Coordinates of C-alpha atoms in Angstrom, one line a residue:
A133 CA 141.0 -61.5 -22.2
P134 CA 139.5 -62.0 -18.7
A135 CA 138.6 -65.6 -17.9
Y136 CA 134.8 -65.6 -17.9
P137 CA 132.5 -67.3 -18.1
V138 CA 134.2 -70.2 -16.2
S139 CA 132.9 -73.8 -16.2
K140 CA 130.1 -74.5 -13.7
E141 CA 132.3 -77.0 -12.0
M142 CA 134.8 -74.3 -11.3
V143 CA 132.6 -71.7 -9.7
G144 CA 134.5 -70.4 -6.7
L145 CA 137.8 -69.9 -8.4
S146 CA 139.3 -66.6 -7.2
K147 CA 139.7 -63.8 -9.8
S148 CA 142.2 -61.0 -9.9
G149 CA 141.3 -57.4 -10.1
S150 CA 141.2 -57.6 -13.9
G151 CA 138.8 -60.5 -13.9
R152 CA 141.4 -63.2 -14.7
L153 CA 142.0 -66.4 -12.8
A154 CA 144.2 -65.6 -9.7
I155 CA 147.1 -68.1 -9.6
D156 CA 150.0 -68.6 -7.2
A157 CA 153.7 -68.9 -8.0
T158 CA 153.2 -72.5 -9.1
L159 CA 150.4 -71.4 -11.5
R160 CA 147.8 -73.2 -9.3
C161 CA 144.4 -71.5 -9.2
K162 CA 143.2 -70.1 -5.9
W163 CA 139.7 -71.0 -4.5
E164 CA 137.6 -68.5 -2.6
Q165 CA 136.5 -69.7 0.8
A166 CA 134.7 -67.6 3.4
G167 CA 135.7 -64.5 1.5
E168 CA 139.4 -65.4 1.5
E169 CA 141.7 -67.0 -1.1
T170 CA 142.9 -70.5 -0.3
N171 CA 144.6 -73.4 -1.9
S172 CA 142.6 -75.9 0.2
G173 CA 143.4 -79.6 -0.5
E174 CA 139.6 -80.3 -0.3
K175 CA 139.1 -78.6 -3.7
P176 CA 140.3 -80.0 -7.0
Q177 CA 143.7 -78.9 -8.1
V178 CA 143.4 -76.5 -11.1
W179 CA 146.2 -74.8 -12.9
A180 CA 145.9 -71.9 -15.4
L181 CA 148.3 -70.2 -17.8
G182 CA 148.4 -67.6 -20.5
D183 CA 146.4 -64.4 -20.5
C184 CA 143.3 -66.0 -18.8
S185 CA 145.3 -66.0 -15.6
E186 CA 147.3 -63.5 -13.6
I187 CA 150.1 -63.6 -10.9
T188 CA 149.9 -60.4 -9.1
S189 CA 153.1 -58.9 -7.7
S190 CA 153.0 -58.3 -4.0
L191 CA 154.9 -55.1 -4.5
D192 CA 152.8 -52.9 -6.8
G193 CA 149.8 -54.9 -7.6
Q194 CA 150.7 -55.1 -11.3
P195 CA 150.9 -58.3 -13.4
A196 CA 154.2 -60.0 -12.8
V197 CA 154.1 -61.9 -16.1
P198 CA 153.4 -60.2 -19.5
R199 CA 150.4 -61.5 -21.4
T200 CA 152.3 -62.8 -24.4
A201 CA 152.7 -66.0 -26.3
Q202 CA 156.3 -66.2 -25.0
A203 CA 155.2 -66.2 -21.4
A204 CA 152.4 -68.7 -22.0
M205 CA 154.9 -71.2 -23.6
Q206 CA 157.2 -70.9 -20.7
Q207 CA 154.2 -71.3 -18.3
A208 CA 153.2 -74.5 -20.1
E209 CA 156.4 -76.2 -19.1
T210 CA 155.9 -75.2 -15.5
V211 CA 152.2 -76.4 -15.4
G212 CA 153.3 -79.8 -17.0
Y213 CA 156.0 -80.2 -14.5
N214 CA 153.7 -79.4 -11.5
V215 CA 150.9 -81.7 -12.7
L216 CA 153.3 -84.6 -12.9
A217 CA 154.7 -83.7 -9.5
Q218 CA 151.1 -83.6 -8.0
L219 CA 150.4 -87.0 -9.5
G220 CA 153.8 -88.3 -8.2
A221 CA 154.5 -89.6 -11.7
K222 CA 157.9 -88.1 -12.3
Y223 CA 158.8 -85.3 -9.9
K224 CA 158.7 -85.0 -6.1
N225 CA 158.4 -81.3 -5.7
E226 CA 156.5 -78.6 -7.5
R227 CA 158.4 -75.6 -8.8
S228 CA 157.5 -71.9 -9.0
F229 CA 157.3 -70.1 -12.3
Q230 CA 159.9 -67.5 -13.2
F231 CA 159.4 -65.6 -16.4
Q232 CA 162.6 -65.3 -18.5
D233 CA 162.4 -62.4 -21.0
L234 CA 163.9 -63.6 -24.3
G235 CA 163.1 -60.4 -26.2
S236 CA 160.2 -59.6 -28.6
M237 CA 159.4 -60.5 -32.2
L238 CA 156.8 -58.8 -34.4
T239 CA 155.8 -58.7 -38.0
L240 CA 156.5 -55.6 -40.2
G241 CA 154.2 -56.7 -43.0
G242 CA 155.0 -58.9 -46.0
P243 CA 158.1 -61.1 -45.6
N244 CA 159.7 -58.8 -43.0
A245 CA 159.8 -58.8 -39.2
A246 CA 161.7 -57.3 -36.3
V247 CA 163.4 -58.9 -33.3
M248 CA 164.2 -56.9 -30.2
A249 CA 166.6 -58.1 -27.5
P250 CA 165.4 -58.2 -23.9
R251 CA 166.1 -55.0 -22.0
E252 CA 166.5 -56.8 -18.7
G253 CA 167.5 -60.2 -17.4
S254 CA 170.5 -62.5 -17.8
F255 CA 170.1 -62.6 -21.6
A256 CA 170.1 -58.8 -22.2
P257 CA 174.0 -58.4 -22.0
I258 CA 174.3 -61.2 -24.6
F259 CA 171.6 -60.5 -27.1
E260 CA 171.7 -56.7 -27.4
P261 CA 175.3 -56.3 -28.6
L262 CA 174.9 -59.5 -30.7
L263 CA 171.8 -58.2 -32.5
T264 CA 173.3 -54.7 -32.9
T265 CA 176.4 -56.1 -34.5
F266 CA 174.6 -58.5 -36.7
G267 CA 172.2 -55.7 -37.7
G268 CA 175.1 -53.5 -38.7
V269 CA 176.5 -56.3 -41.0
L270 CA 173.2 -56.8 -42.6
G271 CA 172.8 -53.1 -43.0
L272 CA 176.0 -53.0 -45.1
A273 CA 174.6 -55.8 -47.2
D274 CA 171.4 -53.6 -47.7
D275 CA 173.6 -50.7 -48.9
I276 CA 175.4 -53.0 -51.4
L277 CA 172.1 -54.3 -52.8
S278 CA 170.4 -50.9 -53.0
K279 CA 173.3 -48.7 -54.1
S280 CA 176.0 -50.9 -55.7
V281 CA 176.4 -50.3 -59.5
V282 CA 177.2 -54.0 -59.9
A283 CA 174.0 -55.1 -58.1
E284 CA 172.0 -52.8 -60.2
K285 CA 173.5 -54.0 -63.5
I286 CA 172.8 -57.7 -62.7
G287 CA 169.2 -56.9 -61.6
L288 CA 169.6 -57.5 -57.8
T289 CA 168.6 -54.0 -56.8
S290 CA 165.3 -54.1 -58.8
A291 CA 164.5 -57.6 -57.6
V292 CA 165.0 -56.6 -53.9
Q293 CA 162.9 -53.5 -54.3
T294 CA 160.1 -55.4 -56.2
L295 CA 159.9 -58.1 -53.6
G296 CA 160.1 -55.7 -50.7
L297 CA 163.2 -57.5 -49.3
S298 CA 165.4 -56.0 -46.6
L299 CA 168.3 -57.6 -44.8
G300 CA 169.0 -55.0 -42.2
G301 CA 166.0 -52.8 -42.1
Y302 CA 166.4 -50.9 -45.4
G303 CA 163.2 -49.2 -46.4
L304 CA 161.3 -50.3 -43.3
G305 CA 161.7 -47.2 -41.2
V306 CA 163.9 -48.9 -38.7
D307 CA 166.6 -46.8 -37.2
A308 CA 169.1 -49.3 -35.8
G309 CA 171.2 -46.5 -34.2
A310 CA 168.2 -45.3 -32.2
A311 CA 167.1 -48.8 -31.3
P312 CA 170.2 -50.9 -30.3
G313 CA 169.5 -54.6 -30.0
T314 CA 166.9 -54.5 -32.8
L315 CA 167.2 -56.6 -35.9
A316 CA 164.7 -56.1 -38.8
G317 CA 164.3 -57.4 -42.3
T318 CA 163.5 -60.5 -44.4
L319 CA 165.9 -62.8 -42.8
T320 CA 164.5 -61.8 -39.4
G321 CA 161.0 -62.6 -40.7
A322 CA 162.1 -66.1 -41.7
A323 CA 163.8 -66.5 -38.3
R324 CA 160.7 -65.4 -36.5
R325 CA 158.6 -68.1 -38.2
A326 CA 161.3 -70.7 -37.7
V327 CA 161.3 -70.0 -33.9
Y328 CA 157.5 -70.3 -33.7
A329 CA 157.7 -73.6 -35.6
A330 CA 160.5 -74.9 -33.3
R331 CA 158.5 -74.0 -30.2
M332 CA 155.6 -76.2 -31.1
P333 CA 155.2 -79.2 -28.7
T334 CA 155.1 -82.1 -31.3
N335 CA 156.9 -82.9 -34.5
N336 CA 153.6 -82.9 -36.4
Q337 CA 152.8 -79.4 -35.2
R338 CA 156.3 -78.3 -36.0
A339 CA 155.9 -79.6 -39.6
V340 CA 152.5 -77.9 -40.0
A341 CA 153.9 -74.6 -38.6
A342 CA 156.9 -74.7 -40.9
S343 CA 154.8 -75.5 -43.9
S344 CA 152.4 -72.7 -43.0
A345 CA 155.3 -70.3 -42.6
A346 CA 156.7 -71.2 -46.0
I347 CA 153.3 -70.7 -47.7
Y348 CA 152.8 -67.4 -45.9
T349 CA 156.2 -66.1 -47.0
A350 CA 155.6 -67.1 -50.6
A351 CA 152.2 -65.5 -50.6
A352 CA 153.7 -62.3 -49.0
L353 CA 156.3 -62.1 -51.7
M354 CA 153.7 -62.6 -54.5
K355 CA 151.6 -59.8 -53.0
E356 CA 154.6 -57.5 -52.9
V357 CA 155.2 -58.1 -56.6
S358 CA 151.5 -57.6 -57.4
D359 CA 151.4 -54.3 -55.4
K360 CA 154.5 -53.0 -57.2
K361 CA 153.0 -53.8 -60.6
K362 CA 149.7 -51.9 -59.7
K363 CA 151.7 -48.8 -58.8

């Protein structure tokens, strides 16, 4: 959301066309002075990150950084680095922020989620074929669990269907052939929550996030069972 209202002490910070705080490549806010943007040393140094701020591309006027949690987490590292550099506590020179697309993750409801490889950048040639291959392997496992006579006899098929589990996208409406570099299913849901927990800044927050993920997954599985019984 646009960054308003701002603190009274920060009146004069420049805004982008969308109403967000205008920041330079180091994620430092710009101050308005005589109708122009400036990074004057007479003003307090203020940094901003996340979707309250915006770096505008000089080429097309569009936001250069997506307004996602992934981008904000990467920006946090740059802001921390530059604040320490400004204080002279650890680093001598500030550094510019460069967003690295690591792909996308989203929930598909219940215990399932999807992960999509980045379409551009240095990681795209690695992640896309890797996720496509892994998805094909998990898709074969789905076929075994959903169609195998042995799996049906020992109760695996009914258990998987009752819990709404999917290893490679079975029953989720995900066409891996039409979306290369996409991985979907229950294992992907667990991986998504694990990644979010690992990205937390402290061990205490990681522990809380991991516990919350485990509780959420258990609750989602119980809901799947309850919904199946109602039907």
